[in-house]
Coordinates of C-alpha atoms in Angstrom, one line a residue:
Chain A
M8 CA 19.1 -18.0 22.2
E9 CA 19.3 -14.3 23.1
D10 CA 22.7 -14.2 21.6
K11 CA 21.4 -15.7 18.3
T12 CA 18.5 -13.3 18.3
R13 CA 20.8 -10.4 18.8
K14 CA 23.1 -11.6 16.0
I15 CA 20.2 -11.9 13.6
R16 CA 18.9 -8.4 14.5
E17 CA 22.4 -7.0 13.9
G18 CA 22.4 -8.6 10.4
D19 CA 25.0 -11.3 11.0
I20 CA 25.0 -13.1 7.7
R21 CA 26.1 -16.4 9.1
A22 CA 23.4 -16.5 11.8
V23 CA 20.7 -15.5 9.4
S24 CA 21.6 -17.9 6.6
R25 CA 22.0 -20.8 9.1
L26 CA 18.6 -20.2 10.6
I27 CA 17.0 -20.0 7.1
R28 CA 18.7 -23.3 6.2
N29 CA 17.2 -24.9 9.3
L30 CA 13.8 -23.6 8.4
E31 CA 14.1 -25.0 5.0
D32 CA 15.2 -28.4 6.4
R33 CA 12.4 -28.2 9.0
I34 CA 14.6 -28.6 12.0
P35 CA 12.2 -28.5 15.0
T36 CA 14.3 -26.1 17.1
T37 CA 13.6 -23.3 14.7
D38 CA 10.2 -22.7 16.3
E39 CA 12.0 -21.5 19.4
A40 CA 14.2 -19.2 17.4
I41 CA 11.3 -17.7 15.5
R42 CA 9.4 -17.2 18.8
H43 CA 12.3 -15.0 20.0
L44 CA 12.4 -13.0 16.8
F45 CA 8.7 -12.5 16.4
P46 CA 8.5 -9.4 18.6
F47 CA 11.0 -7.7 16.2
T48 CA 9.0 -8.4 13.0
G49 CA 6.1 -6.7 11.3
K50 CA 7.9 -3.6 10.0
A51 CA 8.9 -4.6 6.5
H52 CA 6.9 -4.1 3.3
I53 CA 6.6 -7.6 1.8
I54 CA 6.2 -7.9 -2.0
G55 CA 5.3 -11.1 -3.7
I56 CA 6.3 -11.6 -7.4
T57 CA 4.8 -14.5 -9.2
G58 CA 4.4 -15.7 -12.8
S59 CA 5.1 -18.6 -15.0
P60 CA 8.7 -20.0 -15.6
G61 CA 10.6 -17.8 -17.9
A62 CA 8.4 -14.8 -17.4
G63 CA 11.4 -12.8 -16.3
K64 CA 10.7 -12.6 -12.6
S65 CA 14.3 -12.8 -11.5
T66 CA 15.5 -10.2 -13.9
L67 CA 12.7 -7.9 -12.8
T68 CA 13.5 -8.6 -9.2
D69 CA 17.1 -7.7 -9.9
E70 CA 16.1 -4.3 -11.3
L71 CA 13.6 -3.8 -8.5
I72 CA 16.4 -4.3 -6.0
Y73 CA 18.3 -1.6 -7.8
A74 CA 15.4 0.8 -7.8
F75 CA 14.7 0.3 -4.1
R76 CA 18.4 0.7 -3.3
Q77 CA 18.4 4.0 -5.2
M78 CA 15.7 5.1 -2.8
G79 CA 17.9 4.2 0.1
K80 CA 15.9 1.2 1.2
T81 CA 17.5 -2.1 2.3
V82 CA 16.2 -5.2 0.5
G83 CA 15.9 -8.9 1.4
V84 CA 15.0 -11.4 -1.3
M85 CA 13.7 -15.0 -1.1
A86 CA 13.7 -16.8 -4.4
V87 CA 11.8 -20.1 -4.4
D88 CA 12.8 -22.8 -6.9
P89 CA 11.1 -26.2 -7.4
T90 CA 12.8 -29.3 -6.1
S91 CA 12.9 -32.2 -8.6
P92 CA 10.4 -34.9 -7.5
F93 CA 12.8 -37.5 -9.0
S94 CA 16.1 -36.9 -7.4
G95 CA 15.2 -34.4 -4.6
G96 CA 17.8 -31.9 -5.9
A97 CA 17.2 -28.4 -7.1
I98 CA 19.1 -25.9 -9.2
L99 CA 18.7 -22.7 -7.4
G100 CA 19.3 -20.4 -10.3
D101 CA 17.4 -17.2 -9.6
R102 CA 20.2 -15.4 -8.0
I103 CA 22.3 -15.8 -11.1
R104 CA 20.3 -12.9 -12.4
M105 CA 20.8 -10.8 -9.2
Q106 CA 24.6 -10.9 -9.2
R107 CA 25.3 -7.2 -9.2
H108 CA 24.0 -6.9 -5.6
A109 CA 26.3 -9.6 -4.3
E110 CA 28.6 -7.2 -2.5
D111 CA 26.0 -4.7 -1.4
P112 CA 25.6 -5.2 2.4
G113 CA 22.1 -3.6 2.1
V114 CA 20.9 -6.6 0.1
F115 CA 20.4 -10.2 1.2
V116 CA 19.4 -12.7 -1.4
R117 CA 18.5 -16.3 -0.5
S118 CA 17.3 -19.2 -2.6
L119 CA 14.9 -21.8 -1.2
A120 CA 14.1 -25.2 -2.6
T121 CA 10.5 -26.3 -2.5
R122 CA 11.3 -29.8 -1.2
G123 CA 8.1 -31.1 -2.6
A124 CA 6.0 -33.9 -1.0
L125 CA 4.4 -33.0 2.2
G126 CA 4.0 -29.3 2.0
G127 CA 5.2 -26.8 4.6
L128 CA 7.2 -24.8 2.1
S129 CA 4.9 -21.8 2.7
K130 CA 5.7 -22.1 6.4
A131 CA 9.5 -22.0 5.7
V132 CA 9.0 -18.9 3.5
G133 CA 6.7 -17.2 6.0
E134 CA 9.3 -17.8 8.8
G135 CA 12.1 -16.7 6.5
I136 CA 10.3 -13.5 5.9
H137 CA 10.3 -13.0 9.7
V138 CA 14.0 -13.5 9.8
L139 CA 14.7 -10.9 7.1
D140 CA 12.2 -8.6 8.7
A141 CA 13.9 -8.9 12.1
M142 CA 17.2 -8.4 10.3
G143 CA 15.9 -4.9 9.5
K144 CA 15.3 -5.1 5.8
D145 CA 12.9 -2.4 4.7
I146 CA 11.6 -4.3 1.7
I147 CA 11.3 -8.1 1.4
I148 CA 10.7 -9.6 -2.1
V149 CA 9.4 -13.1 -2.3
E150 CA 9.8 -14.5 -5.8
T151 CA 8.0 -17.7 -6.8
V152 CA 6.8 -19.7 -9.8
G153 CA 3.1 -19.1 -9.9
T154 CA 1.9 -22.6 -10.3
G155 CA 0.4 -24.9 -7.7
Q156 CA -1.2 -24.5 -4.4
Q157 CA 2.0 -24.1 -2.4
E158 CA 3.0 -21.1 -4.4
V159 CA -0.4 -19.5 -4.0
E160 CA 0.0 -20.0 -0.3
I161 CA 3.3 -18.3 -0.4
I162 CA 1.8 -15.3 -1.9
D163 CA -0.6 -15.0 1.1
H164 CA 2.4 -13.7 3.0
A165 CA 2.8 -10.6 0.8
H166 CA 1.3 -7.2 1.2
T167 CA 1.7 -6.3 -2.4
V168 CA 1.4 -9.0 -5.1
I169 CA 3.0 -8.4 -8.5
V170 CA 1.9 -10.9 -11.2
V171 CA 4.2 -11.1 -14.2
L172 CA 2.8 -12.2 -17.5
V173 CA 4.3 -12.5 -21.0
P174 CA 2.7 -12.3 -24.3
G175 CA 2.3 -15.3 -26.5
M176 CA 2.5 -18.0 -23.8
G177 CA -1.2 -18.6 -23.7
D178 CA -1.2 -16.5 -20.5
E179 CA -4.4 -14.7 -21.6
I180 CA -6.4 -17.7 -20.7
Q181 CA -4.2 -19.2 -18.1
A182 CA -4.3 -16.1 -16.0
I183 CA -8.1 -16.2 -15.8
K184 CA -8.1 -20.0 -15.1
A185 CA -5.5 -19.8 -12.4
G186 CA -7.5 -17.3 -10.4
I187 CA -4.4 -15.1 -10.6
L188 CA -6.5 -12.0 -11.3
E189 CA -7.9 -12.1 -7.8
I190 CA -4.5 -12.1 -6.1
A191 CA -2.8 -9.4 -8.2
D192 CA -2.3 -5.9 -6.9
I193 CA -0.1 -5.0 -9.9
F194 CA 0.1 -6.6 -13.3
V195 CA 3.3 -6.5 -15.3
I196 CA 3.3 -7.4 -18.9
N197 CA 6.9 -8.3 -19.4
K198 CA 8.7 -8.5 -22.7
A199 CA 6.0 -6.2 -24.0
D200 CA 7.9 -5.7 -27.2
R201 CA 6.8 -9.1 -28.3
E202 CA 3.8 -9.8 -30.4
G203 CA 0.5 -10.2 -28.5
A204 CA 1.2 -7.7 -25.7
G205 CA -1.7 -5.5 -26.8
K206 CA -4.0 -8.5 -26.8
L207 CA -2.8 -9.5 -23.3
F208 CA -3.3 -6.0 -22.1
K209 CA -6.9 -5.9 -23.3
E210 CA -7.7 -9.3 -21.8
I211 CA -6.5 -8.2 -18.3
R212 CA -8.2 -4.9 -18.7
G213 CA -11.4 -6.6 -19.7
S214 CA -11.3 -8.9 -16.7
L215 CA -10.7 -6.0 -14.4
D216 CA -13.6 -4.1 -15.9
M217 CA -15.8 -7.0 -14.8
A218 CA -14.8 -6.8 -11.2
K219 CA -17.4 -5.1 -9.1
N220 CA -15.3 -3.1 -6.7
F221 CA -11.7 -2.8 -5.6
P222 CA -10.9 -2.6 -1.9
G223 CA -9.8 0.9 -1.1
G224 CA -10.3 2.0 -4.7
W225 CA -7.1 0.3 -5.8
R226 CA -7.6 -0.9 -9.4
P227 CA -4.6 -3.0 -10.2
P228 CA -2.5 -1.1 -12.7
I229 CA -1.1 -2.9 -15.7
L230 CA 2.5 -2.0 -16.5
M231 CA 4.2 -2.7 -19.7
V232 CA 7.9 -3.5 -19.4
E233 CA 9.9 -4.1 -22.5
S234 CA 13.2 -4.8 -23.9
L235 CA 15.7 -5.6 -21.3
F236 CA 18.4 -4.6 -23.7
E237 CA 17.2 -1.0 -23.9
T238 CA 18.7 -0.4 -20.5
H239 CA 17.4 3.0 -20.0
S240 CA 13.8 2.4 -20.8
F241 CA 13.9 -0.9 -18.9
S242 CA 15.2 0.8 -15.8
Q243 CA 12.6 3.5 -16.1
S244 CA 9.7 1.0 -16.4
V245 CA 11.0 -0.9 -13.3
A246 CA 11.5 2.3 -11.3
E247 CA 7.8 3.0 -12.1
L248 CA 6.9 -0.4 -10.9
A249 CA 8.9 0.1 -7.7
Q250 CA 7.0 3.4 -7.1
K251 CA 3.7 1.7 -7.8
T252 CA 4.4 -1.0 -5.2
L253 CA 5.2 1.8 -2.6
D254 CA 2.0 3.6 -3.7
H255 CA 0.0 0.4 -3.1
H256 CA 1.6 -0.1 0.3
Q257 CA 0.8 3.5 1.2
L258 CA -2.8 3.0 0.1
L259 CA -3.1 -0.1 2.3
I260 CA -1.9 2.0 5.3
D261 CA -4.0 5.1 4.4
K262 CA -7.2 3.2 3.8
D263 CA -6.7 1.1 6.8
L264 CA -6.4 -2.1 4.7
M265 CA -3.2 -3.3 6.2
G266 CA -5.4 -5.1 8.7
D267 CA -6.9 -7.2 5.8
R268 CA -3.4 -8.2 4.6
K269 CA -2.2 -8.9 8.0
R270 CA -5.2 -11.0 8.6
R271 CA -4.6 -12.9 5.4
K272 CA -1.0 -13.4 6.4
A273 CA -1.9 -14.4 10.0
T274 CA -4.5 -16.9 8.7
A275 CA -1.8 -18.5 6.5
E276 CA 0.7 -18.6 9.4
M277 CA -1.8 -20.0 11.8
N278 CA -2.9 -22.7 9.3
E279 CA 0.8 -23.6 8.7
A280 CA 1.7 -23.7 12.4
I281 CA -1.3 -26.0 13.1
R282 CA -0.4 -28.2 10.2
A283 CA 3.2 -28.4 11.4
A284 CA 2.2 -29.2 15.0
V285 CA -0.7 -31.6 14.3
L286 CA -0.5 -33.1 10.8
E287 CA 3.3 -33.4 10.3
P288 CA 4.1 -35.5 13.3
V289 CA 1.4 -37.9 12.3
L290 CA 2.6 -38.1 8.7
D291 CA 6.2 -38.5 9.9
E292 CA 5.2 -41.5 12.1
L293 CA 3.1 -43.0 9.3
V294 CA 6.1 -42.6 6.9
S295 CA 8.8 -43.9 9.2
S296 CA 6.7 -46.9 10.5
G297 CA 6.0 -47.8 6.9
R298 CA 2.3 -47.7 7.5
L299 CA 1.7 -45.0 4.9
D300 CA 3.2 -47.3 2.3
E301 CA 1.0 -50.2 3.5
M302 CA -2.0 -48.0 3.2
I303 CA -1.0 -46.8 -0.2
Q304 CA -0.5 -50.5 -1.3
K305 CA -3.9 -51.4 0.1
L306 CA -5.4 -48.6 -2.0
V307 CA -3.6 -49.8 -5.1
D308 CA -4.9 -53.3 -4.5
R309 CA -8.3 -51.9 -3.9
A310 CA -8.4 -53.7 -0.6
S311 CA -9.7 -50.6 1.2
D312 CA -10.6 -47.0 0.4
P313 CA -8.8 -43.8 1.4
Y314 CA -11.7 -42.6 3.6
T315 CA -11.8 -45.7 5.8
M316 CA -8.1 -45.7 6.3
A317 CA -8.0 -42.0 7.0
A318 CA -10.8 -42.4 9.5
E319 CA -8.7 -45.1 11.2
V320 CA -5.8 -42.8 11.5
A321 CA -8.0 -40.0 12.8
K322 CA -9.5 -42.4 15.4
Q323 CA -6.0 -43.3 16.6
Y324 CA -4.5 -39.9 16.9
L325 CA -7.4 -37.6 17.7
A326 CA -8.7 -37.6 21.2
P327 CA -12.4 -38.5 21.2
K328 CA -14.6 -35.5 21.8
K329 CA -16.4 -35.5 25.1
T330 CA -20.0 -36.1 24.5
E331 CA -22.4 -34.5 27.0
E332 CA -24.6 -36.8 28.9
P333 CA -28.2 -36.2 28.1
Chain B
M21 CA 11.5 -34.9 8.4
A22 CA 13.2 -36.2 5.2
Q23 CA 17.0 -36.3 5.1
K24 CA 18.7 -33.0 4.7
P25 CA 19.8 -32.3 1.1
I26 CA 23.4 -31.3 0.6
K27 CA 23.8 -27.7 -0.7
V28 CA 26.6 -27.1 -3.2
M29 CA 27.8 -24.0 -5.0
V30 CA 29.4 -24.6 -8.4
A31 CA 31.5 -21.5 -9.0
K32 CA 33.4 -19.9 -11.9
A33 CA 35.7 -17.0 -11.1
S34 CA 37.4 -14.1 -12.9
L35 CA 38.0 -14.2 -16.6
D36 CA 37.6 -17.9 -17.0
Q37 CA 35.2 -18.3 -19.9
D38 CA 34.4 -22.0 -19.9
G39 CA 31.1 -22.5 -18.3
K40 CA 29.7 -25.5 -20.1
E41 CA 31.2 -28.1 -17.8
A42 CA 30.0 -26.2 -14.8
R43 CA 26.4 -26.3 -16.0
I44 CA 26.7 -29.9 -16.9
L45 CA 28.1 -30.7 -13.5
A46 CA 25.4 -28.6 -11.7
R47 CA 22.8 -30.6 -13.5
A48 CA 24.4 -33.9 -12.6
L49 CA 24.8 -33.0 -8.9
K50 CA 21.1 -32.2 -8.9
D51 CA 19.7 -35.1 -10.9
Q52 CA 22.1 -37.9 -10.0
G53 CA 23.2 -36.6 -6.6
G54 CA 19.9 -35.1 -5.3
M55 CA 21.6 -32.0 -4.1
D56 CA 20.6 -28.4 -4.0
V57 CA 22.9 -26.6 -6.4
I58 CA 23.7 -23.0 -6.8
Y59 CA 25.5 -22.1 -10.0
T60 CA 27.2 -18.7 -9.8
G61 CA 27.5 -18.1 -13.5
L62 CA 30.7 -16.8 -15.1
Y63 CA 33.0 -14.0 -14.2
R64 CA 32.4 -13.8 -10.5
S65 CA 34.8 -12.1 -8.1
L66 CA 36.1 -14.1 -5.2
E67 CA 34.3 -11.7 -2.8
E68 CA 31.0 -12.4 -4.6
I69 CA 31.5 -16.1 -4.4
A70 CA 32.4 -16.0 -0.7
E71 CA 29.5 -13.7 0.2
Q72 CA 26.9 -15.7 -1.8
S73 CA 28.1 -19.0 -0.4
L74 CA 27.5 -17.6 3.1
Q75 CA 24.2 -16.1 2.3
E76 CA 23.1 -19.4 0.9
D77 CA 24.7 -21.4 3.7
V78 CA 26.2 -24.1 1.4
N79 CA 28.1 -27.1 2.6
I80 CA 30.6 -27.1 -0.3
V81 CA 32.0 -24.7 -2.8
L82 CA 33.3 -26.4 -6.0
L83 CA 35.2 -23.9 -8.0
L84 CA 36.1 -25.0 -11.5
I85 CA 39.1 -23.4 -13.3
H86 CA 40.5 -23.4 -16.8
T87 CA 43.0 -20.6 -16.6
S88 CA 45.9 -22.6 -15.2
A89 CA 46.3 -20.1 -12.4
P90 CA 44.8 -21.8 -9.4
M91 CA 47.2 -20.2 -6.9
D92 CA 45.7 -16.8 -7.6
I93 CA 42.2 -18.1 -7.0
Y94 CA 41.9 -20.7 -4.3
P95 CA 44.1 -19.3 -1.5
P96 CA 42.5 -15.9 -1.6
L97 CA 39.0 -17.5 -1.8
R98 CA 39.8 -19.6 1.3
R99 CA 40.8 -16.4 3.1
E100 CA 37.6 -14.6 2.0
L101 CA 35.5 -17.5 3.3
D102 CA 37.3 -17.6 6.6
Q103 CA 37.2 -13.9 7.1
R104 CA 33.4 -13.9 6.7
G105 CA 32.9 -16.8 9.2
G106 CA 32.7 -19.5 6.6
E107 CA 35.5 -21.7 8.1
N108 CA 33.3 -24.8 7.9
I109 CA 32.5 -24.4 4.2
V110 CA 34.4 -27.1 2.3
L111 CA 36.3 -25.8 -0.6
T112 CA 37.0 -28.1 -3.5
A113 CA 38.6 -27.6 -6.9
G114 CA 38.2 -29.0 -10.4
G115 CA 38.9 -28.3 -14.0
H116 CA 42.5 -27.9 -15.1
I117 CA 44.8 -27.9 -12.0
P118 CA 48.5 -28.4 -12.7
R119 CA 50.0 -31.3 -10.7
V120 CA 52.4 -29.2 -8.8
N121 CA 49.7 -26.8 -7.7
K122 CA 47.4 -29.7 -6.7
E123 CA 49.9 -30.9 -4.1
A124 CA 50.4 -27.4 -2.7
L125 CA 46.7 -26.7 -2.5
Q126 CA 45.8 -30.0 -0.8
K127 CA 48.9 -30.1 1.5
T128 CA 48.3 -26.6 2.9
G129 CA 44.6 -27.4 3.5
V130 CA 43.5 -24.5 1.2
V131 CA 41.5 -27.0 -0.8
K132 CA 40.0 -30.1 0.7
K133 CA 40.0 -32.0 -2.5
V134 CA 41.2 -31.4 -6.1
F135 CA 39.2 -33.4 -8.6
D136 CA 41.5 -34.4 -11.3
Y137 CA 40.8 -33.6 -14.9
G138 CA 38.5 -36.4 -16.2
T139 CA 36.8 -37.2 -12.8
S140 CA 33.3 -38.4 -13.5
A141 CA 30.3 -36.6 -12.0
A142 CA 29.5 -39.9 -10.1
G143 CA 33.0 -39.8 -8.6
I144 CA 32.4 -36.2 -7.4
I145 CA 29.0 -37.1 -5.9
D146 CA 30.5 -40.1 -4.2
W147 CA 33.3 -38.1 -2.6
I148 CA 30.8 -35.4 -1.4
H149 CA 28.6 -38.0 0.1
R150 CA 31.6 -39.6 1.9
E151 CA 33.0 -36.3 3.0
L152 CA 29.6 -35.2 4.5
K153 CA 28.8 -38.7 5.7
V154 CA 25.3 -39.1 4.4

């Protein structure tokens, strides 16, 4: 185990990628590996990028990698793609947009599949971040589709959250509905040369105006990024975005707000670890014994209700609380 | 927990321009085969393919070729993989591979399997499942 820890800290690609694979596949022995790596983590600046499919997250990430590399920083990327609920497969296509860093040893890009069903993705991502952190990456970018509870949980691992919106996709309303305004530290209006960018800008600005106060005085900036094909202006906009994320990180440190972020991250990690240790073994057993199917069938037949059956499971697995004698 | 999905990289190298069959195959491996698939896109260098397949820890690299020059692609790719510690990554070939090259590639162990022109996606999925015993 020491040997493996050392290899990962030295940035051995094989060791790192195998461990992340095991995290993704939820191999139980990974807990031990992460335990050994844990003391070497906590140094990286973790950036979350979220937004609807097709918003241009991967392309932005690619350019961000470039911007950070220009500043001499090393970068790790975790790109999360949804697994098909029908076949269980996934096309991990984000890195196709990050090709030009393929041979740069200062960049490590990894795709993760969501693996659906029983949750726990956020745990794999959180632990994957630890691995890249221990590997010595200065910046870690986590890119995820911004829909669903799992993805929101993933974002809890980030220090700086970038929300990418595009005009004309109904995002104006979606953003407000999804509670995405609350989690964003920086807004990017991507493809801002499209019609409706001004309207989107005003919507976000309006919502921000309604907020009462901003922790540390950081009012999330709204950046317009346009026309990927105008290489120069595109690069400039993204370089500005890179600078803003660093400013935000600096502000968190200066205003002593890192504690809040670390607390948010720690809360997420604790929740996930408890869920993995307590809930998952129970679910595993229910699935493999066929009991979950039986219960589902009962529910379909209306022979019982979910609460009664859940209470039965709880009674079986949870030790009874000791009640004090009067 | 659930069974471990197989991870496959579908690759296209150098100046080979024909990416349609790679995209269709990637889709089939995902939808019919239930695999995690990384498609590299066109015009990748062998170094890029090797490095990415290691970063992603794939089980299999399936490189498709339509340039009729497989001997310039597969042996150096195998070397790149081995040099980076990817000895256990299974290298397979598809597309247009001349018969004489096919024998050479499989006999020397450079390529574990050459899928002949016209092999169905189901045939490829079957082979992968058998090879990885799942």
